[in-house]
Amino acid sequence: DAKTTQPPSMDCAEGRAANLPCNHSTISGNEYVYWYRQIHSQGPQYIIHGLKNNETNEMASLIITEDRKSSTLILPHATLRDTAVYYCIVRVAPNFGNEKLTFGTGTRLTIIP
Amino acid sequence: DVKVTQSSRYLVKRTGEKVFLECVQDMDHENMFWYRQDPGLGLRLIYFSYDVKMKEKGDIPEGYSVSREKKERFSLILESASTNQTSMYLCASSPVAGGLAREQFFGPGTRLTVL
């Protein structure tokens, strides 16, 4: 699986959009970008994933650059409950025998009141 | 909502004890996983299972074993606990949809301290 690089920490004002970057310059054509987050003292929570097109769900939007070497997770209206560590993961589509997730150290996002 | 539950949030054991960590999911997922999470090391896979009585080693299986006798339950066993197994243990499950496993759903974690 391709390696990812994320800033160790970020702050965002409550109510503003939080934009979390991720670099994955060695991504392969068959690798997806996944985002999870982990709120303090809880298990990780899936947010969104994509291959090459931008994706949006009820939690966030994922913007993947055309060359797929980087992506941005957008939380459109950040709340205090969005304070968490956010993990960007690049991996092949999970299939039989290859389902494991490998988290790096992620970005610690702090939402400021 | 998918629910993954773990038997304990906090556990303190002594070196050499046999330790059982239990995980139960209620969504009929095929795949189940055990990870440990340590500061600076991220999440590391210990074992996973894709069916009842089936198990596969992850990246760090040494010192651990697992059991999956029923689809909803996946147990992690520390045969003889050691201080370097002090960690946060996370259980996860995922469905297999359309032949591809989808996102993983995690339990709240068990923080194990081995003295």
CSV table of C-alpha atoms in Angstrom, one decimal:
chain,number,residue,atom,x,y,z
A,1,ASP,CA,0.0,0.0,0.0
A,2,ALA,CA,1.2,3.5,-0.8
A,3,LYS,CA,2.6,5.7,1.9
A,4,THR,CA,0.7,8.8,3.0
A,5,THR,CA,1.9,12.1,4.5
A,6,GLN,CA,-0.3,14.3,6.7
A,7,PRO,CA,0.4,17.3,8.8
A,8,PRO,CA,0.6,16.3,12.4
A,9,SER,CA,-1.9,18.9,13.7
A,10,MET,CA,-4.4,21.5,12.5
A,11,ASP,CA,-6.8,24.0,14.1
A,12,CYS,CA,-10.1,25.1,12.7
A,13,ALA,CA,-12.7,27.6,14.0
A,14,GLU,CA,-16.1,26.1,14.8
A,15,GLY,CA,-18.6,26.6,12.0
A,16,ARG,CA,-15.9,26.9,9.3
A,17,ALA,CA,-14.8,24.3,6.8
A,18,ALA,CA,-12.0,22.1,7.9
A,19,ASN,CA,-9.7,21.1,5.0
A,20,LEU,CA,-7.4,18.2,5.8
A,21,PRO,CA,-4.7,17.5,3.2
A,22,CYS,CA,-3.0,14.2,2.4
A,23,ASN,CA,-0.1,13.5,0.1
A,24,HIS,CA,0.1,10.1,-1.6
A,25,SER,CA,2.5,10.6,-4.5
A,26,THR,CA,3.3,6.9,-4.9
A,27,ILE,CA,-0.3,5.8,-5.3
A,28,SER,CA,-1.0,3.1,-7.8
A,29,GLY,CA,-3.9,3.1,-10.3
A,30,ASN,CA,-5.8,0.4,-8.3
A,31,GLU,CA,-5.5,2.1,-4.9
A,32,TYR,CA,-8.2,3.9,-3.1
A,33,VAL,CA,-8.0,6.8,-0.7
A,34,TYR,CA,-9.8,6.1,2.6
A,35,TRP,CA,-10.4,8.4,5.5
A,36,TYR,CA,-11.1,7.4,9.1
A,37,ARG,CA,-11.1,9.4,12.3
A,38,GLN,CA,-10.7,8.6,15.9
A,39,ILE,CA,-12.2,10.7,18.6
A,40,HIS,CA,-10.4,10.5,22.0
A,41,SER,CA,-11.0,7.2,23.8
A,42,GLN,CA,-13.1,5.7,21.0
A,43,GLY,CA,-12.5,3.3,18.2
A,44,PRO,CA,-11.8,4.6,14.7
A,45,GLN,CA,-14.8,5.6,12.6
A,46,TYR,CA,-15.0,5.3,8.8
A,47,ILE,CA,-15.7,8.6,7.0
A,48,ILE,CA,-15.4,8.3,3.3
A,49,HIS,CA,-13.4,6.7,0.4
A,50,GLY,CA,-12.8,7.3,-3.3
A,51,LEU,CA,-10.8,6.2,-6.3
A,52,LYS,CA,-10.5,9.1,-8.7
A,53,ASN,CA,-13.7,11.0,-8.6
A,54,ASN,CA,-14.7,13.4,-5.8
A,55,GLU,CA,-17.0,11.9,-3.3
A,56,THR,CA,-19.5,13.4,-0.8
A,57,ASN,CA,-21.6,11.8,1.9
A,58,GLU,CA,-23.4,13.1,5.0
A,59,MET,CA,-20.1,13.5,6.9
A,60,ALA,CA,-17.6,14.9,4.5
A,61,SER,CA,-16.4,15.5,1.0
A,62,LEU,CA,-13.3,14.0,-0.5
A,63,ILE,CA,-11.4,15.9,-3.3
A,64,ILE,CA,-8.8,13.9,-5.2
A,65,THR,CA,-6.5,15.7,-7.5
A,66,GLU,CA,-6.5,14.8,-11.2
A,67,ASP,CA,-3.0,13.1,-10.9
A,68,ARG,CA,-4.3,11.4,-7.7
A,69,LYS,CA,-1.1,12.3,-5.9
A,70,SER,CA,-2.9,14.2,-3.2
A,71,SER,CA,-6.4,14.6,-1.7
A,72,THR,CA,-8.3,16.8,0.7
A,73,LEU,CA,-11.0,15.8,3.2
A,74,ILE,CA,-13.4,18.6,3.8
A,75,LEU,CA,-15.7,18.9,6.8
A,76,PRO,CA,-18.0,21.6,5.6
A,77,HIS,CA,-19.2,23.1,8.9
A,78,ALA,CA,-16.9,21.9,11.7
A,79,THR,CA,-18.3,21.4,15.2
A,80,LEU,CA,-16.5,20.7,18.5
A,81,ARG,CA,-17.4,17.0,18.1
A,82,ASP,CA,-15.2,16.9,15.0
A,83,THR,CA,-12.1,17.3,17.2
A,84,ALA,CA,-10.3,14.0,16.5
A,85,VAL,CA,-7.3,12.4,14.8
A,86,TYR,CA,-7.9,12.0,11.1
A,87,TYR,CA,-6.2,9.2,9.2
A,88,CYS,CA,-5.7,9.1,5.4
A,89,ILE,CA,-5.1,5.6,4.1
A,90,VAL,CA,-4.2,4.5,0.6
A,91,ARG,CA,-4.9,0.9,-0.2
A,92,VAL,CA,-6.1,-1.5,-2.9
A,93,ALA,CA,-9.7,-2.4,-2.8
A,94,PRO,CA,-10.2,-4.7,0.1
A,95,ASN,CA,-10.8,-8.2,-0.9
A,96,PHE,CA,-10.4,-11.7,0.4
A,97,GLY,CA,-7.4,-12.0,2.6
A,98,ASN,CA,-6.4,-8.3,2.1
A,99,GLU,CA,-8.7,-6.4,4.3
A,100,LYS,CA,-6.3,-5.0,6.9
A,101,LEU,CA,-6.1,-1.3,7.6
A,102,THR,CA,-2.8,0.4,8.3
A,103,PHE,CA,-3.0,3.7,10.1
A,104,GLY,CA,-0.2,6.1,10.3
A,105,THR,CA,0.0,8.9,12.9
A,106,GLY,CA,-2.7,11.0,11.2
A,107,THR,CA,-3.6,14.7,11.7
A,108,ARG,CA,-4.9,15.9,15.1
A,109,LEU,CA,-7.7,18.3,14.2
A,110,THR,CA,-8.8,20.7,17.0
A,111,ILE,CA,-11.9,22.7,16.5
A,112,ILE,CA,-11.7,26.0,18.3
A,113,PRO,CA,-14.9,27.5,19.8
B,1,ASP,CA,-26.6,0.8,13.3
B,2,VAL,CA,-23.7,-1.6,13.4
B,3,LYS,CA,-22.5,-2.3,16.8
B,4,VAL,CA,-19.2,-3.8,17.8
B,5,THR,CA,-18.8,-4.3,21.5
B,6,GLN,CA,-15.8,-5.3,23.5
B,7,SER,CA,-15.9,-7.0,26.9
B,8,SER,CA,-14.0,-4.5,28.9
B,9,ARG,CA,-12.9,-0.9,28.4
B,10,TYR,CA,-10.1,-1.2,30.9
B,11,LEU,CA,-8.2,-4.2,32.1
B,12,VAL,CA,-5.2,-4.7,34.4
B,13,LYS,CA,-3.4,-8.0,34.5
B,14,ARG,CA,-0.2,-9.4,35.8
B,15,THR,CA,2.7,-10.8,33.9
B,16,GLY,CA,2.2,-14.4,33.0
B,17,GLU,CA,-1.6,-14.4,33.3
B,18,LYS,CA,-3.7,-15.7,30.5
B,19,VAL,CA,-5.9,-12.9,29.1
B,20,PHE,CA,-9.1,-13.1,27.1
B,21,LEU,CA,-10.4,-10.2,25.1
B,22,GLU,CA,-13.9,-10.7,23.7
B,23,CYS,CA,-15.5,-8.9,20.8
B,24,VAL,CA,-19.1,-9.3,19.5
B,25,GLN,CA,-20.7,-7.7,16.5
B,26,ASP,CA,-24.4,-7.7,15.8
B,27,MET,CA,-24.5,-7.2,12.0
B,28,ASP,CA,-23.7,-10.6,10.7
B,29,HIS,CA,-20.4,-9.4,9.3
B,30,GLU,CA,-18.1,-12.1,7.8
B,31,ASN,CA,-14.8,-10.4,8.6
B,32,MET,CA,-13.5,-9.6,12.0
B,33,PHE,CA,-10.2,-8.1,13.1
B,34,TRP,CA,-8.0,-7.5,16.1
B,35,TYR,CA,-5.6,-4.6,16.1
B,36,ARG,CA,-3.4,-3.0,18.7
B,37,GLN,CA,-2.8,0.8,18.8
B,38,ASP,CA,0.3,2.3,20.4
B,39,PRO,CA,1.5,5.9,20.5
B,40,GLY,CA,3.8,6.7,17.5
B,41,LEU,CA,3.1,3.3,15.9
B,42,GLY,CA,-0.4,3.7,14.7
B,43,LEU,CA,-2.7,0.7,14.2
B,44,ARG,CA,-1.2,-2.7,13.7
B,45,LEU,CA,-3.1,-5.9,12.7
B,46,ILE,CA,-2.7,-8.9,15.0
B,47,TYR,CA,-5.1,-11.4,13.5
B,48,PHE,CA,-8.2,-11.4,11.4
B,49,SER,CA,-10.9,-13.9,10.5
B,50,TYR,CA,-13.0,-14.1,7.4
B,51,ASP,CA,-15.3,-16.9,8.5
B,52,VAL,CA,-16.1,-19.1,11.5
B,53,LYS,CA,-13.2,-21.2,12.6
B,54,MET,CA,-10.9,-19.4,10.1
B,55,LYS,CA,-8.1,-17.2,11.1
B,56,GLU,CA,-5.2,-15.4,9.5
B,57,LYS,CA,-2.1,-13.9,11.0
B,58,GLY,CA,-1.7,-10.2,10.7
B,59,ASP,CA,1.5,-8.2,11.0
B,60,ILE,CA,2.2,-8.9,14.7
B,61,PRO,CA,0.7,-12.2,15.8
B,62,GLU,CA,3.5,-13.3,18.1
B,63,GLY,CA,2.3,-13.8,21.7
B,64,TYR,CA,-1.4,-13.9,20.6
B,65,SER,CA,-3.9,-16.4,19.5
B,66,VAL,CA,-7.6,-16.0,18.4
B,67,SER,CA,-10.7,-18.0,18.4
B,68,ARG,CA,-13.9,-17.7,16.3
B,69,GLU,CA,-16.4,-20.4,17.2
B,70,LYS,CA,-19.4,-18.3,16.2
B,71,LYS,CA,-19.8,-15.7,13.4
B,72,GLU,CA,-20.6,-12.8,15.8
B,73,ARG,CA,-17.8,-13.4,18.3
B,74,PHE,CA,-14.0,-13.1,17.9
B,75,SER,CA,-11.7,-13.6,20.9
B,76,LEU,CA,-8.1,-12.5,21.3
B,77,ILE,CA,-6.0,-14.5,23.7
B,78,LEU,CA,-2.8,-13.6,25.3
B,79,GLU,CA,-1.4,-16.9,26.4
B,80,SER,CA,1.1,-15.4,28.9
B,81,ALA,CA,0.8,-11.7,29.2
B,82,SER,CA,3.9,-9.6,29.1
B,83,THR,CA,4.5,-5.9,29.9
B,84,ASN,CA,5.1,-5.2,26.2
B,85,GLN,CA,1.5,-6.2,25.5
B,86,THR,CA,0.3,-3.2,27.4
B,87,SER,CA,-1.7,-1.4,24.7
B,88,MET,CA,-5.1,-0.3,23.4
B,89,TYR,CA,-6.7,-3.3,21.7
B,90,LEU,CA,-9.3,-2.6,19.0
B,91,CYS,CA,-11.7,-5.0,17.4
B,92,ALA,CA,-13.4,-4.4,14.1
B,93,SER,CA,-15.7,-6.1,11.7
B,94,SER,CA,-16.7,-5.6,8.1
B,95,PRO,CA,-19.2,-7.1,5.7
B,96,VAL,CA,-18.3,-8.6,2.4
B,97,ALA,CA,-20.6,-6.9,-0.1
B,98,GLY,CA,-20.5,-7.8,-3.8
B,99,GLY,CA,-17.4,-9.8,-3.2
B,100,LEU,CA,-15.5,-6.8,-1.8
B,101,ALA,CA,-15.0,-6.1,1.9
B,102,ARG,CA,-16.2,-2.6,2.7
B,103,GLU,CA,-15.4,-0.2,5.5
B,104,GLN,CA,-14.5,-1.5,8.9
B,105,PHE,CA,-16.6,-0.8,12.0
B,106,PHE,CA,-14.6,-0.6,15.2
B,107,GLY,CA,-15.4,-1.3,18.8
B,108,PRO,CA,-14.6,1.2,21.6
B,109,GLY,CA,-11.3,-0.5,22.5
B,110,THR,CA,-9.9,-2.2,25.5
B,111,ARG,CA,-7.0,-0.5,27.3
B,112,LEU,CA,-4.9,-3.4,28.7
B,113,THR,CA,-2.2,-2.8,31.3
B,114,VAL,CA,0.1,-5.6,32.1
B,115,LEU,CA,2.0,-5.2,35.4
